[in-house]
Tab-separated table of C-alpha atoms in Angstrom:
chain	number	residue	atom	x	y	z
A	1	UNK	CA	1.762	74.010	1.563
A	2	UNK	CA	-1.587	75.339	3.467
A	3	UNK	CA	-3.224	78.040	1.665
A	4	UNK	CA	-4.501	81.280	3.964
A	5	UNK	CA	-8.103	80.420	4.911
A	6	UNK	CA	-9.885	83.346	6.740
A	7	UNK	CA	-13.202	81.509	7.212
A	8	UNK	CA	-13.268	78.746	10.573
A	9	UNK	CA	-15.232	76.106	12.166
A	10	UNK	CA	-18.687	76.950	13.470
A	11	UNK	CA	-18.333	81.003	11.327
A	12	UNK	CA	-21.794	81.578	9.356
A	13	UNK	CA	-21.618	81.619	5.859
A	14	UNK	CA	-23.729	82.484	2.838
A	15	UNK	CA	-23.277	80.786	-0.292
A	16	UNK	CA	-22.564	83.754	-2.987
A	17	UNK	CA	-22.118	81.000	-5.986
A	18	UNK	CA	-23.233	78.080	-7.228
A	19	UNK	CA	-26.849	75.904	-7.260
A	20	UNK	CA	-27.199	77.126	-3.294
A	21	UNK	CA	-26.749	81.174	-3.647
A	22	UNK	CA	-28.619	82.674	-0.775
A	23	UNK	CA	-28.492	79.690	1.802
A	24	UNK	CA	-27.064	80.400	5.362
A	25	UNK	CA	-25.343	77.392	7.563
A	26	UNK	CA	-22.728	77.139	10.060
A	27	UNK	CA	-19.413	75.903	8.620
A	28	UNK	CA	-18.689	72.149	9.847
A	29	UNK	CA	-15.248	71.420	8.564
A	30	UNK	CA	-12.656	73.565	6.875
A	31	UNK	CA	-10.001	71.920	4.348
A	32	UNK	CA	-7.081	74.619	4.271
A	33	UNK	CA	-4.923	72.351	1.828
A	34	UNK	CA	-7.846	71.837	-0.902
A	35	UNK	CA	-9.654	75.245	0.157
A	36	UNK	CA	-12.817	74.081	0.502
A	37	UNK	CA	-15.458	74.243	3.340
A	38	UNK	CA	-18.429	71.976	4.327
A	39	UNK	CA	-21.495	73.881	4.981
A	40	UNK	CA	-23.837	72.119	7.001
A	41	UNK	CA	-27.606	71.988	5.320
A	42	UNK	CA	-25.842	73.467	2.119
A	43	UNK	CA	-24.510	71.636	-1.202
A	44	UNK	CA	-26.604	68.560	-0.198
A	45	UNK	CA	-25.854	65.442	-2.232
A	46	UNK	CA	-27.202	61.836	-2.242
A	47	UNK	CA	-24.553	59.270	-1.933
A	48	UNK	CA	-25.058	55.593	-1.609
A	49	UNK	CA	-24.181	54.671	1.642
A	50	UNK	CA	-23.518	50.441	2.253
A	51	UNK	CA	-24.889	48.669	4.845
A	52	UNK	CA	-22.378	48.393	8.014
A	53	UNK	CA	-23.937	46.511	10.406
A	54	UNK	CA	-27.525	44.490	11.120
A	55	UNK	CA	-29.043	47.525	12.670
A	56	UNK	CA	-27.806	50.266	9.970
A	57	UNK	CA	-29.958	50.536	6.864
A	58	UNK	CA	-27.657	51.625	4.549
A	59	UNK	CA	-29.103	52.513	1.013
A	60	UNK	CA	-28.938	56.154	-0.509
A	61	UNK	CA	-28.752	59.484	1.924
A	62	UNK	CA	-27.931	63.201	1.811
A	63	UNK	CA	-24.513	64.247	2.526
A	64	UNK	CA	-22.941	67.547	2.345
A	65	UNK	CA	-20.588	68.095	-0.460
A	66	UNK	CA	-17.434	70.688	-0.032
A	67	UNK	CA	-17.818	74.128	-1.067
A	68	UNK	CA	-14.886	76.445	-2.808
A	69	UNK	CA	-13.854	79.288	0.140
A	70	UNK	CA	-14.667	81.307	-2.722
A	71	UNK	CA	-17.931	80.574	-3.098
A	72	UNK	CA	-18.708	81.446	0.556
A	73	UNK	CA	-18.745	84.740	2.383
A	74	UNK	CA	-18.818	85.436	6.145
A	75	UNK	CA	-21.903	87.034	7.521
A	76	UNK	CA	-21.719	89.912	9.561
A	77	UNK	CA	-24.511	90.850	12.672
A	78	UNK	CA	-24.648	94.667	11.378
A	79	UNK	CA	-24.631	94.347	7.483
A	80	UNK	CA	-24.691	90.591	6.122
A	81	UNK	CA	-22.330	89.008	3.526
A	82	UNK	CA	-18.705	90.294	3.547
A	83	UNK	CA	-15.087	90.131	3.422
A	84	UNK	CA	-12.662	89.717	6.727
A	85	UNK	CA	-10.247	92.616	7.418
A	86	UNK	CA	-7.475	91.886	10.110
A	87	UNK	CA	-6.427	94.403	12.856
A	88	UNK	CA	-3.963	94.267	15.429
A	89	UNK	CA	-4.818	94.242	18.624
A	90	UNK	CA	-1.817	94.983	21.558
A	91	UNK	CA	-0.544	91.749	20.478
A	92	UNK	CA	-3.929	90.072	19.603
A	93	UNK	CA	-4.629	89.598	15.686
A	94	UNK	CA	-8.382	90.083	15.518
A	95	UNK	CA	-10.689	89.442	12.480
A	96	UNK	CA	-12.689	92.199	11.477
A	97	UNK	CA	-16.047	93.311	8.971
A	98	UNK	CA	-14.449	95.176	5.952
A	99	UNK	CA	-17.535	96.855	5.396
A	100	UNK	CA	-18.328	98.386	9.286
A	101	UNK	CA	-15.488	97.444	11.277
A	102	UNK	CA	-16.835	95.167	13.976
A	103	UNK	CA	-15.232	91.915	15.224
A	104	UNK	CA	-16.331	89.238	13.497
């Protein structure tokens, strides 16, 4: 069963938890089933990566790691980090800023 995730590809997020509070990025990937979100430039890990062919290096490189959708917030233009608020729209279902209103 897919969980409700409010936050999509390409939204901006801050991180509001964990060893990356503060940082801004662009969401690259959203995992509804796990709930979990890739940032990218955020939760940066090394992984060792094996060599694939003769003109890859392999060796160790920075990934991004997933992120709880809890741990991220959408940021609004008008007033920064917040929640998303639904309205109805005719028979458009548009996300809104909880905090001022605007579509998000």
């Amino acid at each position: 069963m897919q969980n409700k995730v409010k936050i999509r590809k390409d939204d901006l997020v801050e991180v509001i938890a964990g060893k990356d509070k503060g940082k801004r990025g662009n969401v690259v990937r959203v995992n509804g089933d796990e709930g979990k979100v890739i940032v990218s430039g955020v939760n940066l890990v090394k992984k060792a990566m094996k060599k694939r062919s003769q003109q890859d290096r392999g060796g160790i490189s920075e990934v991004e790691a997933p992120l709880h959708i809890s741990n991220v917030a959408i940021v609004c233009k008008k007033c920064g980090p917040t929640r998303i608020g639904y309205k109805i729209d005719g028979d458009k279902k548009i996300r809104v800023c909880r905090k001022c209103g605007e579509t998000l």
